[in-house]
Coordinates of C-alpha atoms in Angstrom, one line a residue:
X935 CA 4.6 -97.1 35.5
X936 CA 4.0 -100.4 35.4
X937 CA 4.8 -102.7 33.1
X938 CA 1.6 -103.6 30.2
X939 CA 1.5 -104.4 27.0
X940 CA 0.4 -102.0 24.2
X941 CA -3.2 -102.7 22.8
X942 CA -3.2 -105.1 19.8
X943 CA -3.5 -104.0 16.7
X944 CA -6.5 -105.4 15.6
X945 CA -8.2 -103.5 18.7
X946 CA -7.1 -100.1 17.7
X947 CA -8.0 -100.5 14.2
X948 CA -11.7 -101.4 15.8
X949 CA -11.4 -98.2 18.0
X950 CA -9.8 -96.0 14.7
X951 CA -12.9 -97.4 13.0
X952 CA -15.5 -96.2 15.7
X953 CA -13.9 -93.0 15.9
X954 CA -14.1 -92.5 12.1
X955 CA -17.9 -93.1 11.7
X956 CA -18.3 -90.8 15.0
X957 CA -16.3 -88.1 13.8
X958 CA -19.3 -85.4 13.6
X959 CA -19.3 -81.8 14.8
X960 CA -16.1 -80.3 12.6
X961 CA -12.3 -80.2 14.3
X962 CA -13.4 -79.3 17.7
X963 CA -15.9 -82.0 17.9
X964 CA -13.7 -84.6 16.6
X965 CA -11.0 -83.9 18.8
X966 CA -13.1 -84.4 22.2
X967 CA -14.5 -87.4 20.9
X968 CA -10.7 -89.0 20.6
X969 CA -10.4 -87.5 23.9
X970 CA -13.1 -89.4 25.7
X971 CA -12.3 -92.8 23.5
X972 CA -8.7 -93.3 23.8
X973 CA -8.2 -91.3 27.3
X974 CA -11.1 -91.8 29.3
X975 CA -12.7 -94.9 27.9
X976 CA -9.9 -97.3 27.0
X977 CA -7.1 -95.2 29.1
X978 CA -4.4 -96.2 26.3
X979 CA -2.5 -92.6 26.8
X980 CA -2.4 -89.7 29.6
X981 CA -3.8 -86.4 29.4
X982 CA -0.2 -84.7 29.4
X983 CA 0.4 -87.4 26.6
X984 CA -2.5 -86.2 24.2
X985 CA -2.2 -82.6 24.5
X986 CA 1.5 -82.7 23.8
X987 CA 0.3 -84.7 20.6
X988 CA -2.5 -82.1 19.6
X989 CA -0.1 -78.9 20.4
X990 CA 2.1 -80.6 17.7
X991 CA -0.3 -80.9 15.2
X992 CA -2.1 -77.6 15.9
X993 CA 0.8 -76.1 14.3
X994 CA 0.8 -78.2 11.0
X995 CA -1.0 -77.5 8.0
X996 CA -3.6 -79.5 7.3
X997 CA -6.8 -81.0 9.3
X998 CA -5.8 -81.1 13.1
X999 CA -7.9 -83.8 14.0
X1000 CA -7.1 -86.3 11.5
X1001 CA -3.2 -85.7 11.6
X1002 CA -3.4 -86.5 15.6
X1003 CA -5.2 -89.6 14.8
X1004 CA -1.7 -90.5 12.8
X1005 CA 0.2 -89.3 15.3
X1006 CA -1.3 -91.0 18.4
X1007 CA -1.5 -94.6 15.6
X1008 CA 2.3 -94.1 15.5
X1009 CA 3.0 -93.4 18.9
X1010 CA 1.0 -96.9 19.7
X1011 CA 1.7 -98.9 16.5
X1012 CA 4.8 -97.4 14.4
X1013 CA 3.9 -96.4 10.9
X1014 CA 1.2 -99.2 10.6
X1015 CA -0.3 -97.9 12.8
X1016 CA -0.4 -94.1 11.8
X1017 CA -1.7 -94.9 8.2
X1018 CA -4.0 -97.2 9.6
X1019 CA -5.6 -94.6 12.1
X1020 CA -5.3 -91.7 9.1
X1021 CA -7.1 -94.1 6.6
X1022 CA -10.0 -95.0 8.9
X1023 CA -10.4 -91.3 10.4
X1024 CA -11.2 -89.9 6.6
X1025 CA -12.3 -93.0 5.1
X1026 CA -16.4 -92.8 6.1
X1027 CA -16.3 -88.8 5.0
X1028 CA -14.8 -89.5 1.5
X1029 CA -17.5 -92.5 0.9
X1030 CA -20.1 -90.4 2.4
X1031 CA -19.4 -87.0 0.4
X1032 CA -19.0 -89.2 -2.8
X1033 CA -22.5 -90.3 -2.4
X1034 CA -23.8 -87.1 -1.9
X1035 CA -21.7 -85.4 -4.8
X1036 CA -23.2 -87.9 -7.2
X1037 CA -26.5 -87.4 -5.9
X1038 CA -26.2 -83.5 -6.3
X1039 CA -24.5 -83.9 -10.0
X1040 CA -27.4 -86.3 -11.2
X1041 CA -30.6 -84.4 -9.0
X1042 CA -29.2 -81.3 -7.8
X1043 CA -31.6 -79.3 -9.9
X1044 CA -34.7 -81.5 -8.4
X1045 CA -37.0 -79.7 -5.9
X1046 CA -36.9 -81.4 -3.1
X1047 CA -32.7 -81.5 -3.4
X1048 CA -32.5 -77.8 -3.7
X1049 CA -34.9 -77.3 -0.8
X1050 CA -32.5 -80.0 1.3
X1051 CA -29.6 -77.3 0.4
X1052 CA -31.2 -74.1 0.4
X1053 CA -32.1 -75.3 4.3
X1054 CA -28.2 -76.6 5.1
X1055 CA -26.9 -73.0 3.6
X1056 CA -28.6 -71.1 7.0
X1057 CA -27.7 -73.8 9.5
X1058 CA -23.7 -73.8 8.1
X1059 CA -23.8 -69.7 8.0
X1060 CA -24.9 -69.9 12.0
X1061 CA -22.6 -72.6 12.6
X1062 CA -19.2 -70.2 10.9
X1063 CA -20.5 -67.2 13.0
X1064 CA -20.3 -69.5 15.5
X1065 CA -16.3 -70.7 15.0
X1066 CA -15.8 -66.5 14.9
X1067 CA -16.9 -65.6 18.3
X1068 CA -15.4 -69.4 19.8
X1069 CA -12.5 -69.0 18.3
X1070 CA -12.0 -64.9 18.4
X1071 CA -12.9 -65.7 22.4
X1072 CA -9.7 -67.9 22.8
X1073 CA -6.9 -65.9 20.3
X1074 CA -7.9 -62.3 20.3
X1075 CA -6.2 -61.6 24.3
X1076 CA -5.1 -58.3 23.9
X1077 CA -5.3 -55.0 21.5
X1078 CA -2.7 -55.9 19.1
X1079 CA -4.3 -59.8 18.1
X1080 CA -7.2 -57.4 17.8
X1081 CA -5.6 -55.3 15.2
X1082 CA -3.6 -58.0 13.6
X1083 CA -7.6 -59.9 13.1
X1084 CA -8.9 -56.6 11.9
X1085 CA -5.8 -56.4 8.9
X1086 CA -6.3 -59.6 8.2
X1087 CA -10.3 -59.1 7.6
X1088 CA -9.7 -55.8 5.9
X1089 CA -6.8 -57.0 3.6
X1090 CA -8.9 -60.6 2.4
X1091 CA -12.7 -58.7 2.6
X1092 CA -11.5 -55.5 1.2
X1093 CA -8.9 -56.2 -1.0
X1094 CA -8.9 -59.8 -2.0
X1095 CA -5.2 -60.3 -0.8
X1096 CA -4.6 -63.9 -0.9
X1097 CA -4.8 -66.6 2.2
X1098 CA -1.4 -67.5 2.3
X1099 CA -0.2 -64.3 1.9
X1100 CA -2.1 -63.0 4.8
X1101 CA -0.9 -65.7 6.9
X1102 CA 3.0 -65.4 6.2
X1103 CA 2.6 -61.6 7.1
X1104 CA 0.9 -62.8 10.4
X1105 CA 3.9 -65.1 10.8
X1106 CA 6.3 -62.8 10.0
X1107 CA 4.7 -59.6 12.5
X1108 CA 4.5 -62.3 15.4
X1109 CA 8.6 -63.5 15.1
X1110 CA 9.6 -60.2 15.0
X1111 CA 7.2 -59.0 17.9
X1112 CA 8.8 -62.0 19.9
X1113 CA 12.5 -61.3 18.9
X1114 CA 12.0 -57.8 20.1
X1115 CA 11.2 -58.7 23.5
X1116 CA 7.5 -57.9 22.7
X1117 CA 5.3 -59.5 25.6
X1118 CA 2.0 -59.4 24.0
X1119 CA 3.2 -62.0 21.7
X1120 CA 3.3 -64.7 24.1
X1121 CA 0.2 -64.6 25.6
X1122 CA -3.5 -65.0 23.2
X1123 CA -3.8 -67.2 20.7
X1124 CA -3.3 -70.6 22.9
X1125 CA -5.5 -73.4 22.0
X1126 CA -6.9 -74.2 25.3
X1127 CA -7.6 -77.7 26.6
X1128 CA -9.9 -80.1 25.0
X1129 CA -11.1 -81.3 27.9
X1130 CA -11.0 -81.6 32.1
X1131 CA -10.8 -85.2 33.3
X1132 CA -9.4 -86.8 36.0
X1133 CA -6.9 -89.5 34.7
X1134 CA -4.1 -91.0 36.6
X1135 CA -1.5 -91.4 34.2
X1136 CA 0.4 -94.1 36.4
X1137 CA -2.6 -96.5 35.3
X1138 CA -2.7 -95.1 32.0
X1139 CA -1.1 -97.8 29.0
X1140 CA 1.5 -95.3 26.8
X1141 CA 1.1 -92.6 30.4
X1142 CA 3.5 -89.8 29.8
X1143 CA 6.9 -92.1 28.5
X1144 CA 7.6 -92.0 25.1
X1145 CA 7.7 -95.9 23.4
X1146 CA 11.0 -96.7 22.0
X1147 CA 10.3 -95.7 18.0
X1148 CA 9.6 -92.5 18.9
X1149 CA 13.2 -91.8 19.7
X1150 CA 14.1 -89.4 17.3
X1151 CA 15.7 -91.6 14.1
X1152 CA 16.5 -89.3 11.0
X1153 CA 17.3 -92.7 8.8
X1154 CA 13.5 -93.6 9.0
X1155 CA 12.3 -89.9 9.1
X1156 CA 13.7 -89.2 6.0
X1157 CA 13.1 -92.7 4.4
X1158 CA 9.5 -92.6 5.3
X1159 CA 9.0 -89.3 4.8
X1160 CA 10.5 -89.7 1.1
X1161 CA 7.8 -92.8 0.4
X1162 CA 4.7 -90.0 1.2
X1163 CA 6.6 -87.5 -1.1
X1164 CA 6.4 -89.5 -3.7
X1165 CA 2.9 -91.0 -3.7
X1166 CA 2.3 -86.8 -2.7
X1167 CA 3.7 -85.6 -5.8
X1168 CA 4.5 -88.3 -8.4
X1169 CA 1.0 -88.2 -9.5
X1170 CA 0.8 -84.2 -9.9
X1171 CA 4.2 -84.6 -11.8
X1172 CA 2.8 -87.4 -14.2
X1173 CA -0.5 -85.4 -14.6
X1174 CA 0.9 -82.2 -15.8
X1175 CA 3.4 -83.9 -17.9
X1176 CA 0.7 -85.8 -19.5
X1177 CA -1.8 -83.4 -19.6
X1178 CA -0.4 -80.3 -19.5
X1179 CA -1.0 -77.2 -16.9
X1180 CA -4.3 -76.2 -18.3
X1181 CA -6.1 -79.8 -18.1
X1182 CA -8.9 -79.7 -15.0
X1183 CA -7.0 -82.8 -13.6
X1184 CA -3.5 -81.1 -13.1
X1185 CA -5.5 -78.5 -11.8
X1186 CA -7.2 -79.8 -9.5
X1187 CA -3.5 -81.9 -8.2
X1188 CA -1.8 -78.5 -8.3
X1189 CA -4.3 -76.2 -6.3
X1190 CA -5.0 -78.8 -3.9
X1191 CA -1.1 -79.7 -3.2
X1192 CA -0.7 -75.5 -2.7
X1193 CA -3.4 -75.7 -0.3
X1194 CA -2.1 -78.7 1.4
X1195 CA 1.5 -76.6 2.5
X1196 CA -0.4 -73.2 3.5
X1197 CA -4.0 -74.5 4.6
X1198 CA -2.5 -73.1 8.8
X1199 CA -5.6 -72.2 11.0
X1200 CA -8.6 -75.4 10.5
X1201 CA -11.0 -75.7 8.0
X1202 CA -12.8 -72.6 8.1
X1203 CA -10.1 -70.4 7.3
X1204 CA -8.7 -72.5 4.5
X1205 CA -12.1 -72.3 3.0
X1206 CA -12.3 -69.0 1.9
X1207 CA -8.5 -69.5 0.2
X1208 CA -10.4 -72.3 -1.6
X1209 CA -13.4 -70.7 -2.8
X1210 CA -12.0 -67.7 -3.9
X1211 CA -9.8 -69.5 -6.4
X1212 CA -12.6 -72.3 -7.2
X1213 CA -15.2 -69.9 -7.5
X1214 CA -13.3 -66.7 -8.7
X1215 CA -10.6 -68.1 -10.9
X1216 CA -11.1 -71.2 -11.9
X1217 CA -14.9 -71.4 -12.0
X1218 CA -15.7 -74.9 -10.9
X1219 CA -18.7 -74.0 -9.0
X1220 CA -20.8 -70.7 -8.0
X1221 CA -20.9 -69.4 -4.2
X1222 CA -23.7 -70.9 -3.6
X1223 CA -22.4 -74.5 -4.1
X1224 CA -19.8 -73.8 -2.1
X1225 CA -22.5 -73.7 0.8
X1226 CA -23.8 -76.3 -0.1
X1227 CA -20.7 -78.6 -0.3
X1228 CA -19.8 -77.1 3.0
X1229 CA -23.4 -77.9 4.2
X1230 CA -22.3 -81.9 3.4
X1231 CA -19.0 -81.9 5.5
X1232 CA -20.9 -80.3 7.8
X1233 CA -23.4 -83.3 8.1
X1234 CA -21.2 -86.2 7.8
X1235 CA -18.2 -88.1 9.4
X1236 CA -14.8 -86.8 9.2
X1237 CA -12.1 -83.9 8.6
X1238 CA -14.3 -80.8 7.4
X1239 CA -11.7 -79.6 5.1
X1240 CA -14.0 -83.0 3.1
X1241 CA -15.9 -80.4 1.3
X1242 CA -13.0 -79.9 -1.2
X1243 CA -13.5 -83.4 -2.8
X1244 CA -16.6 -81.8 -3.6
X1245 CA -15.1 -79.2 -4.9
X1246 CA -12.4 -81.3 -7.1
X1247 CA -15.6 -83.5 -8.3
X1248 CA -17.5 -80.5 -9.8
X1249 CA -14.9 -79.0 -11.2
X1250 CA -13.5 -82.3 -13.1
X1251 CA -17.5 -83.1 -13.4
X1252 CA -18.2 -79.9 -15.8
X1253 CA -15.4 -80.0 -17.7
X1254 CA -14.9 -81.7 -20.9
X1255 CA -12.3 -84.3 -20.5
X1256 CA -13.5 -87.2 -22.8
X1257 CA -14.8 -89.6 -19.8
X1258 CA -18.5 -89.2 -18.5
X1259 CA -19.5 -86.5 -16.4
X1260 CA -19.7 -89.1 -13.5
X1261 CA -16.5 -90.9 -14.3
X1262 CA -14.7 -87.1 -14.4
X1263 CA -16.1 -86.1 -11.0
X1264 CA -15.8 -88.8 -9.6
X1265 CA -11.4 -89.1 -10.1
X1266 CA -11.4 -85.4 -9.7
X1267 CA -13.2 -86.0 -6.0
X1268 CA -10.7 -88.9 -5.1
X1269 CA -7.8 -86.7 -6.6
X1270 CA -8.8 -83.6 -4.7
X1271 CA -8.5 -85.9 -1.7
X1272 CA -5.6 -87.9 -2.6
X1273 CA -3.2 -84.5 -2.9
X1274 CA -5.3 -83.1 0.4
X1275 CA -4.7 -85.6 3.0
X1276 CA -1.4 -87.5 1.7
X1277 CA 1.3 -85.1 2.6
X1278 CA -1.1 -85.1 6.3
X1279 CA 1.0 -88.3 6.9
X1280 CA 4.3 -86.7 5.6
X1281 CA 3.9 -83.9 8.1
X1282 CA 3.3 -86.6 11.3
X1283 CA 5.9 -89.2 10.0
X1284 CA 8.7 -86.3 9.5
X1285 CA 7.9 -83.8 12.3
X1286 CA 6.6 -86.0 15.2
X1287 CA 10.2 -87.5 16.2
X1288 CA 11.4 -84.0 17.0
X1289 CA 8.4 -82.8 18.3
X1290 CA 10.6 -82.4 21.8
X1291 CA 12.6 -79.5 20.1
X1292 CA 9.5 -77.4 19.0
X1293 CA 7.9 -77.6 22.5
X1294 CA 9.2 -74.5 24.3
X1295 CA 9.9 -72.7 20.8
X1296 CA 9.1 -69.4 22.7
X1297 CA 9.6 -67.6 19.0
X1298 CA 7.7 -70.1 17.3
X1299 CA 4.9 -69.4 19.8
X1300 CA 4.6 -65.9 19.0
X1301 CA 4.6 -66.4 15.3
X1302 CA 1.8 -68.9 15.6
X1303 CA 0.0 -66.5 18.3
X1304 CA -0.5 -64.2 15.4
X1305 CA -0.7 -66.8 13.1
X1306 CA -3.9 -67.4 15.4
X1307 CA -5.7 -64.0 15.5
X1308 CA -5.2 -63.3 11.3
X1309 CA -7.3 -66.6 11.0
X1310 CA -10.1 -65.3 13.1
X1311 CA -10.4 -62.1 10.6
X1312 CA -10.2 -65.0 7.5
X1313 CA -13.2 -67.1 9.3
X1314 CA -14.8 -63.5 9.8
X1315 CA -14.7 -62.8 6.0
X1316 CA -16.0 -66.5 5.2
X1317 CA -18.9 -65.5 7.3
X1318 CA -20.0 -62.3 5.6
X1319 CA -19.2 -64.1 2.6
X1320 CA -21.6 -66.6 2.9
X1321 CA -23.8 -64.6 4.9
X1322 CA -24.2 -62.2 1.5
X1323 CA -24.8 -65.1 -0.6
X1324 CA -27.1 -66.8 1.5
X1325 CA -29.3 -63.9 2.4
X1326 CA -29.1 -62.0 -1.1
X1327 CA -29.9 -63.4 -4.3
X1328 CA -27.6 -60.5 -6.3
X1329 CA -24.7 -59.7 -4.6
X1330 CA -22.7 -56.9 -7.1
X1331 CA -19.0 -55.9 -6.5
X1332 CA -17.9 -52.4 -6.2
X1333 CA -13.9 -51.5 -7.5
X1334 CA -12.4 -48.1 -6.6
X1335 CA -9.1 -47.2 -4.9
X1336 CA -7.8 -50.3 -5.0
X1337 CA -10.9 -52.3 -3.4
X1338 CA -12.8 -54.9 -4.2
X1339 CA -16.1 -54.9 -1.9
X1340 CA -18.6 -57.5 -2.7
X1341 CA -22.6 -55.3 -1.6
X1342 CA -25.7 -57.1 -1.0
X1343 CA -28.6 -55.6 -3.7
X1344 CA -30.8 -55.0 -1.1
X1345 CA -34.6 -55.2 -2.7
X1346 CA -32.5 -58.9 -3.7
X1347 CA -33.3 -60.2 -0.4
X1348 CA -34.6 -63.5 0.3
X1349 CA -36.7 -63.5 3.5
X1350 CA -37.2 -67.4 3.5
X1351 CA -33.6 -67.6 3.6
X1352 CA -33.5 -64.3 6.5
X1353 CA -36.1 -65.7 8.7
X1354 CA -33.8 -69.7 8.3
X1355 CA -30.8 -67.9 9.1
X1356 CA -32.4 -66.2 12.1
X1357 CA -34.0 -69.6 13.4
X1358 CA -30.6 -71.4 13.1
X1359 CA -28.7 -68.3 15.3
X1360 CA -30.9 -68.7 17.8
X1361 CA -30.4 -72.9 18.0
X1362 CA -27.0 -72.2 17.7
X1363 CA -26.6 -69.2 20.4
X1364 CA -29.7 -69.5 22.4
X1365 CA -30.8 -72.9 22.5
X1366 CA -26.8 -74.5 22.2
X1367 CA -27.5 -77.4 19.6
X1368 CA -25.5 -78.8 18.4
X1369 CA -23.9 -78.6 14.6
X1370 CA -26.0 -82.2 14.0
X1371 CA -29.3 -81.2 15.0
X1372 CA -29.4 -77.3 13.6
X1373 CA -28.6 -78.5 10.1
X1374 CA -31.0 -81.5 10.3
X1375 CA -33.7 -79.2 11.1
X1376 CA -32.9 -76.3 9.0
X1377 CA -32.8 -79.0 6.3
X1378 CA -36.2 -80.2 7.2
X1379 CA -37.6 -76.5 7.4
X1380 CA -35.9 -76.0 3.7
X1381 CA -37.7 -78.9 2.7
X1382 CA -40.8 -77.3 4.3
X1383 CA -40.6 -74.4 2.1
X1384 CA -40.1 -75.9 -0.9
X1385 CA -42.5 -74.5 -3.4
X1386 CA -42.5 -71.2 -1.7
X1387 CA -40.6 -67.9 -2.4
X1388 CA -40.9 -65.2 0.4
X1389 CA -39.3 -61.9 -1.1

């Protein structure tokens, strides 16, 4: 390769900051849009180079997109680099969902604003069924990722079992499937490529050799690693030793660092974990505005996983905590999103030097392989979930024998909402628009209806 100088700083901050206000269209979106920036447009890495990079962090909890951004900041600029390319990737989604949480807090129960979000509910519902079949397509290769999908959509649908749990026990099926020589283990579940280009890495800046300070180091790993533990957790510490366990805000830190460490599989899988504890058991918010939080990530910059500062700002936002309503939600949104995306850098900074030893893990494959297909059955719940509370206006549960079935009351049915839903399936599957344009115009058509009820 011959011999070039890295890009400045200052011009990858400029890129980092492009790619941040770009970043519509959820992970898969975001991803290809790094793609075309930093390997087709400015050439600063090879195709080999960035793949390797998004295998890593495809197997990291967390947002994939916004953890490769740190990843490819440190393999350019060191650490500087990595927070610098983390910071700019999330910062346009937090000040854009702050906006709109505030806006929703102080004129949520306005007309026109419900309208806005009774529109976004259909075009996000299309948009989940959506991740189902494209990701389902790419994980579910062969009978037993079927049935591993199916027990995972049985045990969360049916009987409430928890995300994490469901997700270990996908884990733990695919290690043992591998370590007994089981071949179906190995082969669904990849992640496919982002995209086909034609790059020659010889004239590529970073190509396929590693820089120097990505030799592995354990010294730095652990000292840098021990800096985003800290600013992780020292907060969560001081807040339930201040405030104790049952305070909103050490609830909020506490949830949201659990989700941090188990949230494997994107965004939409994690969000059904999150709104069946911040709808179910802790009450923050109602289905519905769980939609329509999801509806905002949907239709701004940045990781989608956003929607939980949404989340933490209701929930701190309705509580009584002695500050204003406003003040509340608002630290409970940049808390929420503090604890969220923090131990993102932890993960990169730790991990990334010994990314060479994970790389033909064959048992780690097969445990992520399975890993893979239980999400599709989580994402498949999250879209009958929202599907019943989008469609329905009474949605009643049923217990016997140990389940816990959640049935549309069927004379309930909101055919405004039925004929949205059916519009935006048909942009989505028939027409292929994309994520931007179906919720822009199912929001206008929500707006369209405002003043009407269709049962």
């Amino acid at each position: 390769m011959q011999d070039r100088t890295y890009p400045t700083l200052a011009a990858a901050t400029r890129i980092w900051a492009r790619i941040g206000l770009l970043s519509f269209g959820g992970p898969a979106g975001q991803i290809a849009l790094m793609h075309r920036i930093l390997v087709e447009e400015q050439r600063w890495l090879g195709e080999k180079r960035f793949l390797h990079a998004l295998n890593y962090c495809m197997l990291l909890p967390g947002p994939e997109a916004m953890q490769l951004a740190v990843y490819i900041g440190w393999l350019m600029h060191r650490t500087l680099g990595g927070i610098i390319a983390g910071v700019l990737f999330v910062l346009p989604g937090v000040a854009a969902i702050m906006a709109l949480s505030w806006i929703y807090a102080l004129f949520g129960n306005v007309g026109p604003v419900e309208a806005l979000f009774f529109g976004l509910k259909a075009a996000v519902l299309a948009i989940v069924v959506q991740a189902v079949i494209r990701i389902g397509s790419r994980a579910l290769k062969n009978g037993a990722m079927v049935a591993i999908a199916a027990a995972s959509f049985v045990a969360i649908f049916g009987f409430a079992m928890p995300f994490p749990l469901i997700i270990l026990a996908a884990g733990l099926i695919g290690l043992f499937g591998a370590r007994a020589g089981l071949p179906i283990f190995y082969g669904g579940g990849g992640h496919g490529k982002v995209g086909k280009v034609q790059v020659d890495d010889a004239d590529t800046l970073l190509g396929e050799e590693s820089p120097d300070h990505t030799q592995v180091n354990r010294g730095w790993a652990f000292r840098i690693s021990g800096v985003f533990l800290v600013l992780w957790l020292a907060p969560v510490a001081l807040l339930f030793a201040a405030l104790g366990p049952e305070n909103v805000f050490s609830q909020i830190a506490g949830f949201f660092s659990v989700m941090a460490v188990v949230t494997f599989g994107g965004a939409y899988a994690v969000l059904t974990y999150v709104a069946q504890e911040a709808v179910q058991n802790f009450g923050w918010l109602a289905p519905g505005e769980m939609l329509d939080g999801l509806g905002m990530a949907e239709t701004t910059p940045g990781p989608l996983i956003m929607v939980t500062q949404f989340v933490g700002f209701v929930g701190a936002f309705r509580e009584e905590t002695g500050l204003s309503p406003l003040a509340a939600g608002t630290l409970g949104g940049l808390l929420t999103t503090w604890v969220t995306f923090t131990p993102c850098f932890l993960w990169i900074f730790l991990g990334a030097p010994f990314i060479e030893r994970l790389r033909d893990n064959a048992v780690l494959t097969a445990a992520l392989t399975a890993i893979t297909a239980a999400v599709v059955g989580v994402i498949l719940n999250l879209a009958v979930w929202f599907g019943l509370h989008v469609v329905f206006d009474e949605v009643r549960t049923i217990a016997a024998f140990g389940l816990n079935l959640d049935v549309p009351v069927w004379p309930s049915i909101n055919l405004a909402a039925a004929g949205l839903v059916l519009a935006a399936i048909v942009a989505v599957f028939g027409f292929k628009l994309g994520p931007v344009t179906v919720l822009t115009g199912c929001a206008l058509a929500g707006m369209a209806l405002a003043g009407f009820s269709w049962k």
